[in-house]
DNA sequence: CTCAGGATGAACCAGCCG
DNA sequence: CGGCTGGTTCATCCTGAG
């Protein structure tokens, strides 16, 4: 209990940064560290098209055309605040993050305090202090001088390390708290058919439901990212799983959830585990010197024709077997682009329907949108069997179905997983920015589901009051599920691998914000 | 204007070897 | 321990066609 309070206070330090010295600017509840974390900003409801309609099988969508002007106003407001913060010596990343956390409406001084508090926390963590010490530090830091000193230290430290947003830290000291080694083999707490030790865990009190929650992102994020995500998500140990242990394609992902880990059961039939089991017909043309048994991670872009042409040209102009140098080149290209052998000397990228199959989606799930869009949507999706294995424990717990808040829904990997598990979805409130993805989910929903689907376009627009309204209307949520954008974390990103504070990946903080808002609203029921 | 396709490394880790 | 090599990675930018 004590620990819970400490923890809450620490999070308050890190997220909301309500300092004593700023009470002149209208801080809301400064009463200390009592739960819930989330607080109500204002009374005016800022969502539209609320008709209270609750037809079974019906759909609602929050249209945003009438909010366009407001959107523009918000954008210019945001730009103005970013400029002000930059003038004060903060980086654009820091400004963006503060606005993400506190909201665009937040007063400038609140934003400044938010940045300061996160810097304090950084110092605390970089000094490898215990939770208790961190809490004490944060407590102290709001006094004034000490905070200024810590912030100064933090700034100097950052300057010394290059100040990049990529989390570049010297890894020389072995006591680095930020490092989070990936397990080998990457099988999570347990996997079907895996004869290793099964992991049991004890969740921190604050982490337990309701609601249950399930968060996903790429395992190989830049240094320090998973440590930070873990810190926000109640210090729950992530479950790192490479889906190649379950299907024919690799997918190294980290999952943080508060679900039970005992008595899981896989989807049946088990998916094909090797390339040849999945696509027997490719055996015919597969050269013996290409010894891949699994495909690499299915990504959002496919190989251009020039790659496959070069491969064909090199192979046809050399003997059989080709010289080692050619083999090496071709193997490398095939691994990099996930090519399969579809003819003599002919390697080709996967078709969208093959990706659907490997990822555990029904055939033609993404059909109807452009091919490029299908690749993109599939590359950004869950591996259904992996997620379903984790979610399978819900089947026995919710015989009457579940109420789901689905953030960053994409093409509905979580929903498909629940459906394939035979878990009825009474309600899904889905937040997804991509029009094509919403269309894909809607089409699947109409064909397979009888529950209520509510569609929202932008996580940023989902505020406390609207969440509270949904919680009241449906009596709460049983599951909050979602994987926040990995764009700025993924290794494939050549341009903006900016870490958790990147333009898209910082939406993680909205996942965190919304999850806490749901917890808070449900606690007040 | 939209759209599809082609070109575009770097970060991180693990293993090896001197 | 440090340098080297190899493997892997839910992507973005630009251009030209329509």
XYZ file of C-alpha atoms in Angstrom, chain A:
525
model
C 0.000 0.000 0.000
C 2.795 2.327 0.916
C 4.515 1.281 -2.218
C 1.394 2.041 -4.200
C 1.258 5.566 -2.879
C 4.922 6.107 -3.550
C 4.454 4.859 -7.034
C 1.501 7.086 -7.682
C 3.360 10.062 -6.475
C 6.284 9.235 -8.684
C 4.031 8.998 -11.681
C 2.489 12.263 -10.787
C 5.970 13.731 -10.730
C 6.718 12.290 -14.103
C 3.497 13.011 -15.877
C 1.649 15.843 -14.442
C 4.347 17.793 -12.732
C 2.183 19.774 -10.405
C 4.659 21.840 -8.528
C 4.050 23.864 -5.414
C 5.696 26.896 -6.898
C 3.208 27.095 -9.702
C -0.028 27.160 -7.838
C -0.673 30.626 -9.146
C -1.417 29.313 -12.587
C -4.380 27.272 -11.653
C -3.175 23.820 -10.905
C -6.051 21.558 -10.234
C -5.728 19.044 -7.471
C -2.516 19.596 -5.620
C -3.706 17.693 -2.636
C -0.918 15.180 -2.910
C -0.765 11.651 -4.079
C -4.152 10.122 -3.634
C -5.481 8.013 -6.440
C -6.851 8.342 -8.985
C -4.162 9.868 -11.129
C -6.533 11.247 -13.668
C -8.335 14.409 -13.005
C -11.039 16.304 -14.727
C -9.832 19.424 -16.437
C -12.969 21.205 -17.329
C -16.658 20.706 -17.468
C -17.447 21.347 -21.068
C -17.842 18.213 -23.090
C -15.697 18.420 -26.162
C -17.096 15.529 -28.125
C -19.772 15.719 -30.706
C -22.397 13.554 -32.299
C -23.356 11.952 -29.084
C -26.786 10.504 -29.543
C -26.831 7.855 -26.898
C -27.893 5.315 -29.446
C -27.211 1.795 -28.320
C -28.508 -0.455 -31.027
C -27.143 -3.943 -30.992
C -24.891 -4.398 -33.966
C -25.012 -0.734 -34.642
C -22.059 1.456 -35.424
C -21.211 4.937 -34.515
C -18.485 7.125 -35.690
C -17.234 10.359 -34.349
C -17.197 12.609 -37.340
C -14.521 15.241 -37.282
C -15.544 17.619 -40.038
C -17.237 20.046 -37.667
C -14.133 20.044 -35.511
C -11.841 21.143 -38.287
C -11.718 24.739 -37.210
C -11.025 23.713 -33.681
C -8.297 21.455 -34.964
C -6.653 24.348 -36.794
C -6.908 26.522 -33.760
C -5.343 23.810 -31.651
C -2.514 23.389 -34.115
C -1.619 27.046 -34.137
C -1.932 27.121 -30.381
C 0.413 24.171 -30.195
C 2.941 25.755 -32.553
C 2.907 28.921 -30.558
C 3.580 27.054 -27.334
C 6.336 25.008 -28.906
C 7.998 28.201 -30.092
C 7.737 29.752 -26.658
C 9.277 26.689 -25.054
C 12.065 26.670 -27.601
C 12.752 30.280 -26.865
C 13.144 29.248 -23.243
C 15.851 26.791 -24.212
C 13.918 23.550 -24.336
C 14.148 21.218 -27.306
C 11.260 20.693 -29.663
C 11.033 17.081 -28.507
C 10.670 18.143 -24.931
C 8.043 20.692 -25.858
C 6.106 18.181 -27.886
C 6.175 15.629 -25.138
C 4.994 18.065 -22.534
C 2.078 19.054 -24.754
C 1.311 15.402 -25.378
C 1.179 14.728 -21.685
C -0.483 17.874 -20.394
C -2.639 18.650 -23.393
C -2.554 21.568 -25.776
C -4.755 23.571 -23.463
C -2.241 23.444 -20.637
C -0.786 26.665 -19.413
C 2.764 27.429 -20.475
C 4.070 27.250 -16.937
C 2.460 23.855 -16.488
C 4.286 22.688 -19.596
C 7.571 24.040 -18.305
C 7.034 22.246 -15.042
C 6.242 19.037 -16.838
C 9.534 19.149 -18.707
C 11.400 19.964 -15.522
C 9.828 17.077 -13.662
C 10.704 14.593 -16.350
C 14.255 15.858 -16.282
C 14.335 15.346 -12.545
C 13.108 11.822 -12.992
C 15.756 11.231 -15.594
C 18.428 12.324 -13.193
C 17.013 10.084 -10.508
C 17.018 7.117 -12.809
C 20.388 7.791 -14.327
C 21.775 7.759 -10.821
C 20.307 4.335 -10.351
C 18.384 5.239 -7.254
C 15.824 2.934 -5.746
C 12.125 3.645 -6.078
C 12.090 4.941 -2.578
C 14.959 7.274 -3.190
C 13.427 8.425 -6.433
C 10.221 9.260 -4.687
C 12.046 11.134 -2.024
C 14.029 13.005 -4.609
C 10.955 14.003 -6.536
C 9.371 15.101 -3.321
C 12.370 17.167 -2.418
C 12.793 18.511 -5.851
C 9.654 20.549 -5.753
C 11.212 22.656 -3.073
C 12.992 24.920 -5.481
C 16.776 25.220 -5.390
C 17.393 21.508 -5.337
C 15.199 21.064 -8.359
C 17.026 23.736 -10.237
C 20.311 22.048 -9.446
C 19.070 18.661 -10.566
C 17.681 20.056 -13.758
C 20.960 21.782 -14.421
C 22.809 18.543 -13.866
C 20.426 16.794 -16.166
C 20.993 19.349 -18.893
C 24.761 19.120 -18.581
C 24.586 15.375 -18.646
C 22.458 15.432 -21.745
C 24.804 17.821 -23.460
C 27.704 15.564 -22.656
C 25.915 12.612 -24.210
C 24.953 14.409 -27.359
C 21.467 15.392 -26.359
C 19.895 13.190 -28.984
C 16.455 11.791 -28.520
C 17.659 8.330 -29.374
C 18.440 7.408 -25.829
C 22.145 7.238 -26.454
C 23.755 6.482 -23.145
C 27.139 5.138 -22.320
C 26.743 1.479 -21.628
C 30.007 1.331 -19.768
C 28.565 1.110 -16.300
C 27.042 -2.274 -15.831
C 24.535 -0.992 -13.343
C 22.639 0.749 -16.073
C 18.998 0.593 -15.146
C 17.933 1.481 -18.652
C 19.160 -1.702 -20.232
C 16.550 -4.376 -20.653
C 18.052 -7.480 -22.213
C 15.844 -9.542 -24.463
C 15.380 -13.136 -23.366
C 16.860 -16.038 -25.297
C 14.947 -17.809 -26.604
C 12.321 -15.109 -26.940
C 9.344 -17.155 -25.819
C 7.725 -14.918 -23.243
C 6.420 -16.414 -20.022
C 5.436 -19.600 -21.824
C 4.398 -20.777 -25.266
C 2.365 -23.714 -26.530
C 4.583 -26.718 -27.103
C 7.625 -25.032 -25.635
C 9.303 -27.222 -23.059
C 11.136 -24.585 -21.155
C 10.575 -23.287 -17.675
C 7.233 -21.528 -17.354
C 7.466 -18.133 -15.729
C 5.165 -17.084 -12.941
C 4.925 -13.534 -11.730
C 3.366 -11.414 -9.050
C 1.802 -8.197 -10.259
C 2.222 -4.956 -8.328
C -0.999 -3.986 -6.624
C -1.514 -0.942 -8.797
C -1.188 -3.037 -11.925
C -4.095 -5.360 -11.347
C -7.426 -4.886 -13.055
C -10.103 -4.172 -13.696
C -9.698 -3.431 -16.456
C -7.257 -5.874 -17.919
C -4.935 -4.204 -20.347
C -2.644 -5.383 -23.094
C 0.057 -3.252 -24.648
C 2.336 -4.146 -27.557
C 5.342 -2.709 -29.369
C 8.532 -3.733 -31.156
C 10.996 -5.606 -28.974
C 14.077 -4.053 -30.508
C 13.371 -0.477 -29.656
C 16.226 1.965 -29.030
C 17.961 1.723 -25.683
C 15.936 2.754 -22.681
C 12.561 2.727 -24.400
C 11.255 -0.459 -22.824
C 12.552 0.572 -19.431
C 10.551 3.746 -19.743
C 7.422 2.040 -21.028
C 7.659 -0.424 -18.172
C 8.061 2.377 -15.686
C 4.875 3.986 -16.929
C 2.920 0.751 -17.091
C 3.141 0.002 -13.385
C 6.557 -1.683 -13.472
C 5.101 -4.782 -15.049
C 7.773 -6.950 -16.585
C 7.308 -7.088 -20.374
C 6.684 -10.398 -22.058
C 8.972 -10.580 -25.083
C 7.876 -13.062 -27.712
C 9.205 -13.824 -31.155
C 6.266 -15.182 -33.107
C 8.562 -17.441 -35.101
C 8.154 -19.914 -32.252
C 4.474 -20.036 -33.114
C 4.262 -19.475 -36.862
C 6.428 -19.324 -39.981
C 7.440 -15.672 -39.706
C 9.480 -13.863 -37.088
C 7.891 -11.034 -35.152
C 9.855 -9.864 -32.148
C 7.516 -7.964 -29.902
C 7.197 -6.928 -26.311
C 3.849 -7.203 -24.558
C 2.963 -5.601 -21.257
C -0.270 -6.819 -19.739
C -1.882 -7.665 -16.446
C -3.525 -10.862 -17.624
C -3.051 -14.147 -15.803
C -0.362 -16.264 -17.430
C -1.526 -19.665 -16.254
C -3.878 -21.933 -18.174
C -3.371 -20.309 -21.541
C -4.467 -22.217 -24.599
C -3.455 -21.676 -28.221
C -5.750 -21.208 -31.168
C -6.409 -24.457 -32.967
C -5.378 -25.608 -35.398
C -1.846 -24.457 -34.658
C -0.487 -22.355 -37.512
C 2.188 -23.780 -39.818
C 5.557 -23.424 -38.148
C 7.889 -23.373 -41.149
C 7.937 -21.816 -44.588
C 7.377 -25.164 -46.282
C 4.520 -26.076 -43.979
C 2.901 -22.776 -44.802
C 3.688 -22.784 -48.535
C 4.520 -26.331 -49.688
C 4.473 -25.349 -53.344
C 7.514 -23.119 -52.965
C 9.621 -26.192 -52.201
C 9.877 -26.883 -55.893
C 11.991 -23.845 -56.681
C 13.750 -23.369 -53.350
C 17.538 -23.680 -53.807
C 19.299 -25.982 -51.364
C 21.764 -23.253 -50.418
C 18.957 -21.058 -49.102
C 18.434 -22.709 -45.756
C 15.813 -20.423 -44.276
C 13.056 -22.248 -42.454
C 11.330 -19.082 -41.213
C 10.640 -15.738 -42.775
C 11.831 -12.565 -41.147
C 9.572 -9.875 -39.768
C 6.771 -8.988 -42.171
C 7.192 -5.300 -42.828
C 5.189 -2.556 -44.414
C 7.182 -2.273 -47.651
C 7.924 -4.863 -50.240
C 10.988 -5.315 -52.425
C 10.931 -3.246 -55.618
C 11.185 -5.075 -58.934
C 14.797 -3.998 -59.318
C 15.814 -6.233 -56.405
C 14.235 -9.363 -57.809
C 15.498 -8.528 -61.296
C 19.061 -8.230 -60.050
C 18.781 -11.565 -58.273
C 17.448 -13.271 -61.369
C 20.110 -11.724 -63.533
C 22.949 -12.757 -61.222
C 21.690 -16.306 -60.906
C 20.986 -16.894 -64.579
C 24.420 -15.647 -65.527
C 26.173 -18.050 -63.153
C 26.288 -21.823 -62.929
C 24.483 -24.220 -60.652
C 25.232 -24.047 -57.848
C 26.215 -20.400 -58.094
C 29.556 -19.272 -56.642
C 29.704 -18.475 -52.939
C 29.744 -14.735 -53.510
C 26.512 -14.859 -55.494
C 24.919 -17.149 -52.938
C 25.853 -14.754 -50.189
C 24.427 -11.786 -52.044
C 21.181 -13.545 -52.873
C 20.742 -14.958 -49.378
C 21.232 -11.512 -47.952
C 18.678 -9.931 -50.273
C 16.183 -12.721 -49.658
C 16.494 -12.317 -45.898
C 16.297 -8.570 -46.058
C 13.227 -8.480 -48.278
C 11.563 -11.683 -47.139
C 11.568 -13.154 -50.638
C 10.227 -16.583 -51.533
C 11.154 -18.724 -54.536
C 8.313 -18.786 -57.009
C 10.148 -19.983 -60.128
C 13.538 -20.863 -61.548
C 15.979 -18.246 -60.277
C 12.931 -16.211 -59.461
C 12.547 -14.782 -55.977
C 9.502 -12.668 -55.215
C 7.948 -10.792 -52.318
C 4.989 -12.245 -50.441
C 1.491 -11.500 -51.635
C -0.864 -9.703 -49.245
C -3.027 -12.797 -48.823
C 0.080 -14.759 -47.815
C 0.845 -12.175 -45.172
C -2.737 -12.424 -43.946
C -2.281 -16.154 -43.630
C 1.013 -15.921 -41.765
C -0.345 -13.310 -39.388
C -3.423 -15.372 -38.606
C -6.047 -13.206 -40.325
C -8.911 -14.611 -42.359
C -8.345 -14.744 -46.076
C -9.083 -11.483 -47.857
C -9.311 -9.663 -44.539
C -7.609 -6.595 -46.018
C -8.906 -7.015 -49.546
C -10.664 -4.058 -51.072
C -8.059 -1.395 -50.405
C -4.959 -0.725 -52.496
C -2.142 -3.254 -52.479
C 0.367 -0.838 -51.002
C -2.087 -0.012 -48.259
C -2.643 -3.721 -47.573
C 1.087 -4.250 -47.107
C 1.288 -1.276 -44.824
C -1.672 -2.301 -42.699
C -0.538 -5.903 -42.429
C 3.028 -4.915 -41.637
C 1.721 -2.843 -38.760
C -0.479 -5.541 -37.339
C -0.465 -8.116 -34.555
C 0.379 -11.741 -35.129
C -3.043 -13.059 -34.207
C -2.021 -16.464 -32.830
C 0.523 -14.916 -30.487
C -1.899 -12.337 -29.115
C -4.716 -14.888 -28.940
C -2.557 -17.174 -26.834
C -2.115 -14.402 -24.285
C -5.776 -13.391 -24.405
C -7.065 -16.964 -24.187
C -7.333 -16.710 -20.402
C -10.242 -14.292 -20.846
C -12.480 -16.996 -22.294
C -13.225 -18.626 -18.990
C -13.438 -15.332 -17.157
C -16.026 -13.621 -19.368
C -18.511 -16.230 -20.548
C -20.976 -13.491 -21.434
C -18.532 -11.570 -23.527
C -16.176 -8.650 -23.102
C -16.329 -4.890 -23.391
C -13.220 -3.715 -25.178
C -11.489 -0.379 -25.560
C -9.236 -0.864 -28.539
C -6.579 1.791 -29.113
C -4.571 1.964 -32.331
C -6.852 -0.765 -33.620
C -5.319 -1.014 -37.076
C -6.924 -3.852 -38.984
C -8.244 -5.345 -35.768
C -5.676 -7.959 -34.754
C -6.941 -7.993 -31.201
C -10.550 -8.232 -32.280
C -9.808 -11.079 -34.686
C -7.905 -12.857 -31.916
C -10.842 -12.570 -29.511
C -13.239 -13.709 -32.193
C -11.134 -16.737 -33.064
C -10.979 -17.579 -29.382
C -14.749 -17.662 -29.329
C -14.967 -14.683 -27.007
C -17.995 -12.561 -27.743
C -17.362 -8.833 -27.985
C -20.327 -7.047 -26.483
C -18.784 -3.686 -27.189
C -15.699 -2.484 -28.981
C -14.803 1.178 -28.771
C -12.146 1.382 -31.433
C -9.719 4.231 -31.956
C -7.920 4.181 -35.286
C -6.622 7.072 -37.344
C -6.398 5.329 -40.716
C -9.497 5.499 -42.836
C -8.549 2.359 -44.756
C -8.013 0.434 -41.522
C -11.344 1.551 -40.144
C -12.977 0.394 -43.333
C -11.307 -3.014 -43.065
C -12.393 -3.455 -39.456
C -15.917 -2.245 -40.161
C -16.319 -4.660 -43.014
C -15.065 -7.588 -40.913
C -17.240 -6.527 -37.994
C -20.380 -6.423 -40.094
C -19.724 -9.894 -41.407
C -18.862 -11.587 -38.139
C -20.094 -9.642 -35.120
C -23.352 -8.763 -33.424
C -22.025 -6.439 -30.741
C -21.698 -2.670 -30.769
C -18.812 -1.055 -32.631
C -17.978 2.549 -31.935
C -15.325 4.131 -34.074
C -13.166 7.062 -33.088
C -10.505 8.498 -35.345
C -7.902 10.004 -33.069
C -6.649 8.978 -29.632
C -5.830 12.593 -28.893
C -9.478 13.506 -29.163
C -10.496 10.910 -26.596
C -10.608 12.895 -23.393
C -11.511 12.066 -19.825
C -15.105 13.160 -20.008
C -15.862 11.104 -23.080
C -14.146 8.099 -21.530
C -16.197 8.535 -18.384
C -19.345 8.662 -20.470
C -18.479 5.371 -22.164
C -17.633 3.800 -18.846
C -20.988 4.851 -17.436
C -22.833 3.759 -20.519
C -21.318 0.285 -20.735
C -20.613 -0.273 -17.070
C -16.865 -0.217 -17.610
C -14.393 -1.972 -19.883
C -13.020 -5.456 -19.411
C -10.028 -5.039 -21.686
C -7.982 -2.085 -22.915
C -5.865 -3.318 -25.777
C -3.510 -1.699 -28.234
C -0.042 -1.371 -29.648
C 1.098 2.206 -30.006
C 2.959 3.346 -33.141
C 6.420 1.927 -33.582
C 7.497 4.207 -36.438
C 10.047 6.038 -34.363
C 11.278 2.892 -32.638
C 11.636 0.453 -35.512
C 15.030 -0.272 -36.986
C 13.730 0.025 -40.518
C 13.156 3.710 -40.078
C 16.107 5.460 -41.672
C 14.958 8.987 -41.096
C 13.165 9.402 -37.823
C 14.126 6.699 -35.393
C 13.638 9.226 -32.668
C 12.658 6.938 -29.830
C 9.621 7.186 -27.580
C 9.457 10.957 -27.929
C 9.161 10.740 -31.703
C 6.236 12.250 -33.520
C 4.241 9.022 -33.723
C 5.662 6.809 -31.009
C 4.975 9.420 -28.362
C 1.336 8.419 -28.725
C 2.289 5.801 -26.172
C 1.636 8.493 -23.611
C -1.930 8.702 -24.853
C -2.317 4.978 -24.353
C -1.101 5.472 -20.802
C -3.308 8.508 -20.291
C -6.422 6.774 -21.568
C -5.744 3.599 -19.613
C -5.490 5.603 -16.409
C -8.571 7.541 -17.295
C -10.500 4.300 -17.683
C -9.158 2.984 -14.386
C -10.126 6.196 -12.693
C -13.608 6.302 -14.172
C -14.208 2.682 -13.248
C -13.009 3.262 -9.707
C -15.620 5.990 -9.389
C -18.492 3.841 -10.575
